Amino acid sequence: MRFFLTIGACLLLFGCTPGPEQRWGEERWDTTTNYRLTAEIVSWDRPIYGEGDFLFAGDLLIFEGATDDALFSVYRSKHDSLLFLGSFLRQGRGPWEATDAEAFYFPNSQTLVAVAYNPLGHSIRIPLDSAARLFDLSSWTEERYGETNPIPAYELVPIDDTLCIAQTFDGHNSLFSLYDTRRETWEPLDIPYPDDRGSMPYGQRAEAYIGSVAKHPTRNRFAYSNANSKLVLLFDLEEGKAQQIERPFCQIPEYEPQGRDRVRFTANHDNGYQLSVTGRRIYCADPRIDRLDREASIARNGYGAGYVREIFVMDWNGRPLATYSLDRPVCFPTISPDDRYLYAFALNDKTLEGYLVRFELPN
């Protein structure tokens, strides 16, 4: 997740009243099956540069993380191994370059979109009917936006050729806005902040509600997870209008202003869930890190911040399906598009080197 600027059923759709033992929605998974999963090591013919985000694009795995002066490396998945194909998108500020970027894959059109986070922003679209396209600049198309001012937003999630969902710092009572990259226009979506801090400046509320947004692979349905509390909501976007459809986890961040565009959290709530989605399911990995007691929660867990061992699984309507308990802590958990495997990085306790694992998922 990135900044474009350097500025600093539970509540469900119908409301909830948290009690002293409230688990913010996790209790709805108590009646589902808890599957205990065992990892197998995934071999590769060339080691990954380092742990980081990655995604599936058909049978390709595309890893973020600079290597050979490029921002992404790509491997083909074959049985239980990864075969290195090459690296793409050079680091820099010239044509077909970026200083930082995030990748998104659209299976309907077989297109990879790299959203570049240079100060003014641009995107590069790469057709993926063949893996060779990743290394053929003549097949790429580029769109630059924000030509006059830095974009007042946190992370852009592309929807189509011109529209993106973003979390903005633009002074509106809205969790998300719709950005038209071609016209450079912003439209707040009708999903207000879920607290009643009406007197709180919206810049600070935006800071408290920073999180991640994941798009359904083929539909305009989205899942949002707040980074600072256990708050997850699902919403639809149709013809430029947004509608919240569910709030499966409902912990609201508690905070107060601290200087310009900054907040201080006042409650000992957990960091948010890490999202991975497929066409059928949403996977919420729980890091179990208390914001105000970070070191104690790391000692309690027995592994570092950012790693997880428990995952809550739901469908795209927010209905609980299962929980997964992993046999080791992992980071950057990512689900294969067919829901067959969970891939992730694990850490060798002795060498402190990362390695890739996968867990076979139950049907």
Coordinates of N, CA, C and O in Angstrom, one line a residue, residues 89-258:
L89 N 9.6 -4.0 -15.9 CA 9.3 -2.6 -15.4 C 10.5 -2.1 -14.6 O 10.6 -2.3 -13.4
R90 N 11.4 -1.5 -15.4 CA 12.6 -0.9 -14.8 C 12.4 0.2 -13.9 O 11.4 0.9 -14.0
Q91 N 13.3 0.3 -12.9 CA 13.2 1.4 -11.9 C 13.7 2.7 -12.6 O 14.8 2.7 -13.2
G92 N 13.0 3.8 -12.4 CA 13.5 5.1 -13.0 C 12.3 6.0 -13.2 O 11.1 5.6 -13.0
R93 N 12.6 7.1 -13.8 CA 11.6 8.1 -14.2 C 11.4 8.3 -15.7 O 10.7 9.3 -16.1
G94 N 12.0 7.5 -16.5 CA 12.0 7.6 -17.9 C 10.8 6.9 -18.5 O 9.9 6.4 -17.7
P95 N 10.7 6.9 -19.8 CA 9.6 6.1 -20.5 C 9.6 4.7 -20.1 O 10.6 4.0 -20.0
W96 N 8.4 4.1 -19.8 CA 8.2 2.7 -19.4 C 9.0 2.4 -18.1 O 9.5 1.2 -18.0
E97 N 9.1 3.3 -17.2 CA 9.8 3.1 -16.0 C 8.9 3.6 -14.8 O 8.0 4.4 -15.0
A98 N 9.3 3.2 -13.6 CA 8.6 3.7 -12.4 C 9.5 3.6 -11.2 O 10.4 2.8 -11.2
T99 N 9.3 4.5 -10.2 CA 10.1 4.4 -9.0 C 9.5 3.4 -8.0 O 10.2 2.8 -7.2
D100 N 8.2 3.2 -8.1 CA 7.5 2.2 -7.3 C 6.2 1.9 -8.0 O 5.6 2.8 -8.7
A101 N 5.7 0.7 -7.8 CA 4.4 0.4 -8.5 C 3.8 -0.8 -7.8 O 4.4 -1.5 -7.1
E102 N 2.5 -1.0 -8.1 CA 1.7 -2.1 -7.6 C 0.9 -2.7 -8.8 O 0.5 -2.0 -9.7
A103 N 0.9 -4.0 -8.8 CA 0.3 -4.7 -10.0 C -1.1 -5.3 -9.7 O -1.4 -5.7 -8.5
F104 N -1.9 -5.3 -10.7 CA -3.3 -5.8 -10.6 C -3.5 -6.6 -11.9 O -3.1 -6.2 -13.0
Y105 N -4.3 -7.7 -11.7 CA -4.5 -8.6 -12.9 C -6.0 -8.7 -13.1 O -6.8 -8.9 -12.2
F106 N -6.5 -8.6 -14.4 CA -7.9 -8.7 -14.8 C -8.0 -9.9 -15.7 O -7.7 -9.8 -16.9
P107 N -8.6 -11.0 -15.1 CA -8.7 -12.2 -15.9 C -9.6 -12.1 -17.1 O -9.4 -12.8 -18.1
N108 N -10.7 -11.3 -17.0 CA -11.6 -11.2 -18.2 C -10.9 -10.7 -19.4 O -11.2 -11.2 -20.5
S109 N -10.0 -9.8 -19.3 CA -9.3 -9.2 -20.4 C -7.9 -9.7 -20.6 O -7.2 -9.3 -21.5
Q110 N -7.5 -10.5 -19.6 CA -6.1 -11.0 -19.6 C -5.1 -9.8 -19.6 O -4.2 -9.8 -20.5
T111 N -5.3 -8.9 -18.7 CA -4.5 -7.7 -18.7 C -3.9 -7.5 -17.3 O -4.6 -7.6 -16.3
L112 N -2.6 -7.1 -17.3 CA -1.9 -6.7 -16.1 C -1.8 -5.2 -16.1 O -1.4 -4.6 -17.1
V113 N -2.2 -4.6 -15.0 CA -2.1 -3.1 -14.9 C -1.1 -2.8 -13.7 O -1.3 -3.3 -12.6
A114 N 0.0 -2.1 -14.0 CA 0.9 -1.7 -13.0 C 0.6 -0.2 -12.7 O 0.8 0.7 -13.6
V115 N 0.2 0.1 -11.5 CA -0.1 1.5 -11.1 C 1.2 2.0 -10.5 O 1.7 1.5 -9.5
A116 N 1.8 3.0 -11.1 CA 3.1 3.5 -10.7 C 2.9 4.7 -9.7 O 2.1 5.6 -10.0
Y117 N 3.7 4.7 -8.7 CA 3.5 5.7 -7.6 C 4.7 6.7 -7.7 O 5.3 7.0 -6.7
N118 N 5.0 7.2 -8.9 CA 5.8 8.4 -9.0 C 5.0 9.5 -8.4 O 3.7 9.4 -8.3
P119 N 5.6 10.7 -8.1 CA 4.8 11.8 -7.5 C 3.5 12.1 -8.1 O 2.5 12.4 -7.5
L120 N 3.4 12.1 -9.5 CA 2.2 12.5 -10.2 C 1.4 11.2 -10.7 O 0.3 11.3 -11.0
G121 N 2.0 10.1 -10.7 CA 1.3 8.9 -11.0 C 1.1 8.6 -12.5 O 0.9 9.5 -13.3
H122 N 1.1 7.3 -12.8 CA 0.8 6.8 -14.1 C 0.5 5.3 -14.1 O 0.8 4.7 -13.1
S123 N -0.1 4.8 -15.1 CA -0.3 3.3 -15.1 C 0.2 2.8 -16.5 O 0.2 3.5 -17.5
I124 N 0.6 1.5 -16.4 CA 1.0 0.8 -17.6 C 0.2 -0.5 -17.7 O 0.0 -1.2 -16.7
R125 N -0.4 -0.7 -18.9 CA -1.3 -1.8 -19.1 C -0.5 -2.8 -20.1 O 0.0 -2.4 -21.1
I126 N -0.5 -4.1 -19.7 CA 0.3 -5.1 -20.4 C -0.7 -6.2 -20.7 O -1.2 -6.9 -19.8
P127 N -0.9 -6.5 -22.0 CA -1.7 -7.7 -22.3 C -1.0 -9.0 -22.0 O 0.2 -9.1 -22.2
L128 N -1.7 -10.0 -21.4 CA -1.0 -11.2 -20.9 C -1.6 -12.4 -21.6 O -1.7 -13.5 -21.0
D129 N -1.9 -12.3 -22.9 CA -2.2 -13.5 -23.7 C -1.0 -14.4 -23.8 O -1.1 -15.6 -24.1
S130 N 0.2 -13.8 -23.6 CA 1.4 -14.5 -23.6 C 2.4 -13.9 -22.6 O 2.4 -12.7 -22.5
A131 N 3.1 -14.8 -21.9 CA 4.1 -14.2 -20.9 C 5.1 -13.4 -21.5 O 5.7 -12.5 -20.9
A132 N 5.4 -13.6 -22.8 CA 6.4 -12.8 -23.5 C 6.1 -11.3 -23.5 O 6.9 -10.4 -23.7
R133 N 4.8 -11.0 -23.4 CA 4.3 -9.6 -23.4 C 4.9 -8.8 -22.3 O 5.1 -7.6 -22.4
L134 N 5.3 -9.5 -21.2 CA 5.8 -8.8 -20.0 C 7.2 -8.1 -20.4 O 7.6 -7.2 -19.7
F135 N 7.8 -8.6 -21.4 CA 9.2 -8.2 -21.7 C 9.2 -7.5 -23.1 O 10.3 -7.1 -23.6
D136 N 8.0 -7.2 -23.7 CA 7.9 -6.6 -25.0 C 7.3 -5.2 -24.8 O 6.1 -5.1 -24.8
L137 N 8.1 -4.2 -24.7 CA 7.6 -2.9 -24.5 C 6.7 -2.4 -25.6 O 5.8 -1.5 -25.3
S138 N 6.8 -2.9 -26.8 CA 5.9 -2.5 -27.9 C 4.5 -2.9 -27.7 O 3.6 -2.3 -28.3
S139 N 4.2 -3.8 -26.8 CA 2.8 -4.2 -26.5 C 2.2 -3.5 -25.3 O 1.0 -3.6 -25.0
W140 N 3.0 -2.7 -24.6 CA 2.6 -1.9 -23.5 C 1.9 -0.7 -23.9 O 2.2 -0.1 -24.9
T141 N 0.9 -0.2 -23.1 CA 0.3 1.1 -23.2 C 0.4 1.8 -21.9 O 0.3 1.2 -20.8
E142 N 0.6 3.1 -22.0 CA 0.8 3.9 -20.8 C -0.1 5.1 -20.7 O -0.5 5.7 -21.7
E143 N -0.6 5.3 -19.5 CA -1.5 6.5 -19.3 C -0.9 7.3 -18.1 O -0.8 6.7 -17.0
R144 N -0.6 8.6 -18.3 CA -0.2 9.4 -17.2 C -1.3 10.3 -16.7 O -2.2 10.7 -17.5
Y145 N -1.3 10.5 -15.4 CA -2.4 11.3 -14.8 C -1.8 12.1 -13.7 O -0.7 11.9 -13.2
G146 N -2.6 13.0 -13.2 CA -2.2 13.9 -12.2 C -1.1 14.8 -12.7 O 0.0 15.0 -12.1
E147 N -1.3 15.4 -13.9 CA -0.3 16.2 -14.5 C 0.0 17.5 -13.8 O 1.1 18.1 -14.1
T148 N -0.9 18.0 -13.0 CA -0.7 19.3 -12.4 C -0.4 19.3 -10.9 O 0.4 20.1 -10.4
N149 N -1.0 18.3 -10.2 CA -0.8 18.3 -8.7 C -0.7 16.8 -8.3 O -1.3 15.9 -8.9
P150 N 0.0 16.6 -7.2 CA 0.1 15.2 -6.6 C -1.4 14.8 -6.3 O -2.2 15.6 -5.9
I151 N -1.6 13.5 -6.5 CA -3.0 12.9 -6.2 C -3.2 12.8 -4.7 O -2.4 12.2 -4.0
P152 N -4.3 13.4 -4.2 CA -4.5 13.4 -2.7 C -5.2 12.1 -2.3 O -6.3 12.1 -1.8
A153 N -4.4 11.0 -2.5 CA -5.0 9.7 -2.2 C -4.0 8.7 -1.7 O -2.8 8.9 -1.8
Y154 N -4.6 7.7 -1.1 CA -3.8 6.5 -0.6 C -4.2 5.3 -1.4 O -5.3 4.8 -1.3
E155 N -3.3 4.8 -2.2 CA -3.5 3.6 -3.0 C -4.6 3.8 -4.0 O -5.7 4.2 -3.7
L156 N -4.3 3.5 -5.3 CA -5.3 3.4 -6.3 C -5.6 2.0 -6.7 O -4.6 1.2 -6.9
V157 N -6.8 1.6 -6.8 CA -7.2 0.2 -7.3 C -8.0 0.4 -8.6 O -9.1 0.9 -8.6
P158 N -7.4 0.1 -9.7 CA -8.0 0.3 -11.0 C -9.2 -0.6 -11.2 O -9.3 -1.7 -10.7
I159 N -10.2 0.0 -11.9 CA -11.5 -0.8 -12.2 C -11.6 -1.1 -13.7 O -12.0 -2.1 -14.1
D160 N -11.3 -0.1 -14.5 CA -11.2 -0.2 -15.9 C -10.2 0.7 -16.5 O -9.2 1.0 -15.8
D161 N -10.3 1.0 -17.7 CA -9.2 1.8 -18.4 C -9.0 3.2 -17.8 O -7.9 3.7 -17.9
T162 N -10.0 3.8 -17.2 CA -9.9 5.2 -16.7 C -10.3 5.3 -15.3 O -10.0 6.4 -14.7
L163 N -11.0 4.4 -14.6 CA -11.5 4.6 -13.3 C -10.8 3.8 -12.2 O -10.4 2.7 -12.5
C164 N -10.6 4.5 -11.1 CA -9.9 3.8 -9.9 C -10.7 4.1 -8.7 O -11.4 5.1 -8.5
I165 N -10.7 3.2 -7.7 CA -11.1 3.4 -6.4 C -9.9 3.8 -5.6 O -8.8 3.3 -5.7
A166 N -10.1 4.8 -4.7 CA -9.0 5.3 -3.8 C -9.6 5.8 -2.5 O -10.8 6.1 -2.4
Q167 N -8.7 5.8 -1.5 CA -9.0 6.4 -0.2 C -8.3 7.8 -0.3 O -7.1 7.9 -0.5
T168 N -9.1 8.8 -0.1 CA -8.6 10.2 -0.3 C -8.5 11.0 1.0 O -9.2 10.7 2.0
F169 N -7.8 12.1 0.9 CA -7.6 13.0 2.0 C -8.2 14.4 1.5 O -7.6 15.4 1.7
D170 N -9.4 14.3 0.9 CA -9.9 15.5 0.3 C -11.0 16.3 1.0 O -11.7 17.1 0.5
G171 N -11.2 15.9 2.3 CA -12.1 16.7 3.1 C -13.6 16.3 3.0 O -14.5 17.1 3.4
H172 N -13.9 15.1 2.4 CA -15.3 14.6 2.4 C -15.5 13.5 3.4 O -14.6 12.8 3.7
N173 N -16.8 13.4 3.8 CA -17.1 12.3 4.7 C -17.4 11.0 3.9 O -18.5 10.5 3.9
S174 N -16.3 10.5 3.4 CA -16.5 9.3 2.5 C -15.2 8.5 2.7 O -14.1 9.0 2.6
L175 N -15.4 7.2 2.9 CA -14.2 6.3 3.0 C -13.5 6.2 1.6 O -12.3 6.0 1.6
F176 N -14.2 6.3 0.5 CA -13.6 6.0 -0.8 C -14.1 7.1 -1.8 O -15.1 7.7 -1.6
S177 N -13.3 7.3 -2.8 CA -13.7 8.2 -3.9 C -13.4 7.4 -5.2 O -12.6 6.5 -5.3
L178 N -14.0 7.9 -6.3 CA -13.9 7.4 -7.6 C -13.0 8.4 -8.4 O -13.4 9.6 -8.5
Y179 N -11.9 7.9 -8.9 CA -11.0 8.8 -9.6 C -11.0 8.5 -11.1 O -10.8 7.3 -11.5
D180 N -11.3 9.5 -12.0 CA -11.2 9.3 -13.4 C -9.8 9.8 -13.8 O -9.6 11.0 -13.8
T181 N -9.0 8.9 -14.2 CA -7.6 9.3 -14.5 C -7.5 10.1 -15.8 O -6.5 10.9 -15.9
R182 N -8.4 9.9 -16.7 CA -8.3 10.7 -17.9 C -8.8 12.1 -17.8 O -8.1 13.1 -18.2
R183 N -9.8 12.3 -17.0 CA -10.4 13.7 -16.8 C -9.8 14.3 -15.5 O -10.0 15.5 -15.3
E184 N -9.1 13.5 -14.7 CA -8.5 14.0 -13.4 C -9.6 14.6 -12.5 O -9.4 15.6 -12.0
T185 N -10.7 13.8 -12.4 CA -11.8 14.3 -11.5 C -12.0 13.2 -10.4 O -11.8 12.0 -10.6
W186 N -12.5 13.7 -9.3 CA -12.7 12.9 -8.1 C -14.2 13.0 -7.8 O -14.8 14.1 -7.8
E187 N -14.8 11.9 -7.4 CA -16.2 11.8 -6.9 C -16.3 11.0 -5.7 O -16.1 9.8 -5.7
P188 N -16.6 11.6 -4.5 CA -16.8 10.9 -3.3 C -17.9 9.8 -3.4 O -18.9 10.1 -4.0
L189 N -17.7 8.6 -2.9 CA -18.7 7.6 -2.9 C -19.5 7.6 -1.6 O -19.0 8.0 -0.6
D190 N -20.7 7.2 -1.7 CA -21.6 7.3 -0.6 C -21.4 6.2 0.4 O -22.4 5.4 0.7
I191 N -20.2 6.1 1.0 CA -20.0 5.2 2.1 C -19.2 6.0 3.1 O -18.0 6.2 3.1
P192 N -20.0 6.6 4.1 CA -19.3 7.5 5.1 C -18.5 6.8 6.1 O -18.6 5.5 6.2
Y193 N -17.6 7.5 6.7 CA -16.9 6.9 7.8 C -17.8 6.4 8.9 O -18.8 7.0 9.2
P194 N -17.5 5.2 9.4 CA -18.5 4.5 10.2 C -18.4 4.9 11.7 O -19.0 4.2 12.5
D195 N -17.8 6.0 12.0 CA -17.8 6.5 13.4 C -18.7 7.8 13.5 O -19.2 8.2 12.5
D196 N -18.9 8.3 14.7 CA -19.7 9.5 14.8 C -18.8 10.7 15.2 O -19.3 11.6 15.9
R197 N -17.6 10.7 14.8 CA -16.7 11.8 15.1 C -16.9 13.0 14.2 O -16.0 13.4 13.4
G198 N -18.1 13.5 14.2 CA -18.4 14.6 13.3 C -17.5 15.8 13.4 O -17.3 16.5 12.4
S199 N -16.9 16.1 14.6 CA -16.1 17.3 14.8 C -14.6 17.0 14.4 O -13.8 17.9 14.3
M200 N -14.3 15.8 14.1 CA -12.9 15.4 13.7 C -12.6 15.8 12.3 O -13.4 15.5 11.4
P201 N -11.6 16.6 12.0 CA -11.2 16.9 10.6 C -11.1 15.7 9.8 O -10.6 14.6 10.2
Y202 N -11.6 15.8 8.5 CA -11.6 14.6 7.7 C -10.2 14.1 7.3 O -10.1 12.9 7.0
G203 N -9.3 15.0 7.3 CA -7.9 14.6 7.0 C -7.4 13.6 8.1 O -6.8 12.5 7.7
Q204 N -7.8 13.8 9.4 CA -7.4 12.9 10.4 C -8.2 11.6 10.4 O -7.7 10.5 10.7
R205 N -9.5 11.7 10.0 CA -10.3 10.5 9.9 C -9.8 9.6 8.8 O -9.7 8.4 8.9
A206 N -9.4 10.3 7.7 CA -8.8 9.5 6.6 C -7.5 8.8 7.1 O -7.3 7.6 6.7
E207 N -6.7 9.4 7.9 CA -5.5 8.8 8.4 C -5.8 7.6 9.3 O -5.2 6.5 9.1
A208 N -6.9 7.7 10.1 CA -7.3 6.6 11.0 C -7.8 5.4 10.2 O -7.7 4.3 10.6
Y209 N -8.4 5.7 9.0 CA -9.1 4.6 8.3 C -8.3 4.1 7.1 O -8.8 3.5 6.2
I210 N -7.0 4.4 7.0 CA -6.1 3.9 6.0 C -6.2 2.3 6.0 O -6.3 1.7 7.1
G211 N -6.3 1.7 4.9 CA -6.4 0.3 4.8 C -6.1 -0.2 3.4 O -5.5 0.5 2.6
S212 N -6.6 -1.4 3.1 CA -6.4 -2.0 1.8 C -7.8 -2.3 1.2 O -8.7 -2.7 1.9
V213 N -7.8 -2.2 -0.1 CA -9.1 -2.5 -0.9 C -8.7 -3.6 -1.9 O -7.7 -3.5 -2.7
A214 N -9.5 -4.7 -1.9 CA -9.3 -5.8 -2.9 C -10.5 -5.9 -3.8 O -11.7 -5.9 -3.2
K215 N -10.3 -6.0 -5.1 CA -11.4 -6.1 -6.0 C -11.7 -7.6 -6.4 O -10.8 -8.4 -6.5
H216 N -13.0 -7.9 -6.5 CA -13.4 -9.2 -7.0 C -12.8 -9.3 -8.4 O -12.7 -8.3 -9.2
P217 N -12.3 -10.5 -8.8 CA -11.6 -10.6 -10.1 C -12.4 -10.2 -11.3 O -11.8 -9.7 -12.3
T218 N -13.7 -10.4 -11.3 CA -14.5 -10.2 -12.5 C -15.7 -9.3 -12.3 O -16.4 -9.0 -13.2
R219 N -16.0 -8.9 -11.0 CA -17.2 -8.1 -10.7 C -16.7 -6.8 -10.1 O -15.6 -6.8 -9.5
N220 N -17.6 -5.8 -10.0 CA -17.3 -4.6 -9.3 C -17.8 -4.7 -7.9 O -18.6 -3.9 -7.4
R221 N -17.3 -5.7 -7.2 CA -17.5 -5.8 -5.7 C -16.1 -5.8 -5.1 O -15.1 -6.3 -5.6
F222 N -16.1 -5.1 -3.9 CA -14.8 -4.8 -3.3 C -14.9 -5.2 -1.8 O -15.9 -5.2 -1.2
A223 N -13.7 -5.5 -1.3 CA -13.5 -5.8 0.2 C -12.5 -4.8 0.7 O -11.5 -4.6 0.1
Y224 N -12.8 -4.2 1.8 CA -11.9 -3.2 2.4 C -11.6 -3.7 3.8 O -12.4 -4.1 4.6
S225 N -10.3 -3.6 4.2 CA -9.8 -3.9 5.6 C -9.1 -2.7 6.1 O -8.1 -2.3 5.5
N226 N -9.5 -2.2 7.3 CA -8.8 -1.1 7.9 C -7.5 -1.6 8.5 O -7.4 -2.7 9.1
A227 N -6.4 -0.9 8.3 CA -5.1 -1.3 8.8 C -5.0 -1.1 10.3 O -4.1 -1.8 10.9
N228 N -5.8 -0.3 10.9 CA -5.6 0.1 12.3 C -6.6 -0.6 13.3 O -6.6 -0.3 14.5
S229 N -7.5 -1.4 12.8 CA -8.5 -2.1 13.6 C -9.1 -3.2 12.8 O -8.9 -3.3 11.6
K230 N -9.9 -4.0 13.5 CA -10.6 -5.1 12.8 C -11.9 -4.7 12.3 O -13.0 -5.0 12.8
L231 N -11.8 -4.0 11.2 CA -13.0 -3.5 10.5 C -12.8 -3.9 9.0 O -11.9 -3.6 8.3
V232 N -13.8 -4.7 8.5 CA -13.9 -5.2 7.2 C -15.3 -4.9 6.6 O -16.3 -5.1 7.3
L233 N -15.3 -4.3 5.5 CA -16.7 -4.1 4.9 C -16.6 -4.4 3.4 O -15.5 -4.3 2.7
L234 N -17.7 -4.8 2.8 CA -17.9 -5.2 1.4 C -18.8 -4.2 0.8 O -19.8 -3.8 1.4
F235 N -18.5 -3.8 -0.4 CA -19.4 -2.8 -1.1 C -19.4 -3.1 -2.6 O -18.4 -3.7 -3.2
D236 N -20.4 -2.7 -3.3 CA -20.6 -2.8 -4.7 C -20.4 -1.4 -5.4 O -20.7 -0.4 -4.7
L237 N -20.0 -1.4 -6.6 CA -20.0 -0.1 -7.4 C -20.6 -0.4 -8.7 O -20.2 -1.2 -9.5
E238 N -21.7 0.3 -8.9 CA -22.5 0.2 -10.2 C -22.8 1.6 -10.7 O -23.4 2.4 -10.0
E239 N -22.4 1.8 -12.0 CA -22.6 3.1 -12.7 C -22.2 4.3 -11.8 O -22.9 5.3 -11.7
G240 N -21.0 4.1 -11.2 CA -20.5 5.2 -10.4 C -21.1 5.4 -9.0 O -20.7 6.3 -8.3
K241 N -22.0 4.5 -8.6 CA -22.6 4.6 -7.3 C -22.2 3.4 -6.4 O -22.2 2.3 -6.9
A242 N -21.9 3.7 -5.2 CA -21.4 2.6 -4.3 C -22.5 2.3 -3.3 O -23.3 3.2 -2.9
Q243 N -22.6 1.0 -2.9 CA -23.5 0.6 -1.9 C -22.8 -0.5 -1.0 O -22.3 -1.5 -1.5
Q244 N -22.8 -0.2 0.3 CA -22.3 -1.1 1.2 C -23.2 -2.3 1.4 O -24.4 -2.1 1.5
I245 N -22.7 -3.5 1.4 CA -23.6 -4.7 1.4 C -23.4 -5.5 2.7 O -24.2 -6.3 3.0
E246 N -22.2 -5.3 3.4 CA -22.0 -6.1 4.6 C -20.8 -5.6 5.3 O -19.9 -4.9 4.7
R247 N -20.8 -5.8 6.6 CA -19.7 -5.4 7.5 C -19.4 -6.6 8.4 O -19.8 -6.7 9.5
P248 N -18.6 -7.6 7.9 CA -18.4 -8.9 8.6 C -17.6 -8.7 9.9 O -17.7 -9.5 10.8
F249 N -16.7 -7.7 9.9 CA -15.9 -7.4 11.1 C -16.1 -5.9 11.4 O -16.0 -5.1 10.5
C250 N -16.3 -5.6 12.6 CA -16.8 -4.2 12.9 C -16.1 -3.4 14.0 O -16.7 -2.6 14.6
Q251 N -14.9 -3.7 14.2 CA -14.2 -2.9 15.2 C -13.8 -1.5 14.7 O -13.2 -1.4 13.6
I252 N -14.3 -0.4 15.3 CA -14.1 0.9 14.9 C -12.8 1.5 15.5 O -12.7 1.4 16.8
P253 N -11.9 2.0 14.8 CA -10.7 2.6 15.4 C -11.0 3.8 16.4 O -11.9 4.6 16.0
E254 N -10.4 3.8 17.5 CA -10.5 4.9 18.5 C -9.3 5.7 18.5 O -8.2 5.2 18.6
Y255 N -9.4 7.0 18.3 CA -8.3 7.9 18.0 C -8.6 9.3 18.4 O -9.7 9.7 18.6
E256 N -7.6 10.1 18.5 CA -7.7 11.5 18.7 C -6.7 12.3 17.8 O -5.7 11.7 17.4
P257 N -7.0 13.6 17.4 CA -6.0 14.3 16.6 C -4.7 14.5 17.3 O -4.6 14.7 18.5
Q258 N -3.6 14.5 16.5 CA -2.3 14.8 17.0 C -1.5 15.5 15.9 O -0.9 14.9 15.1

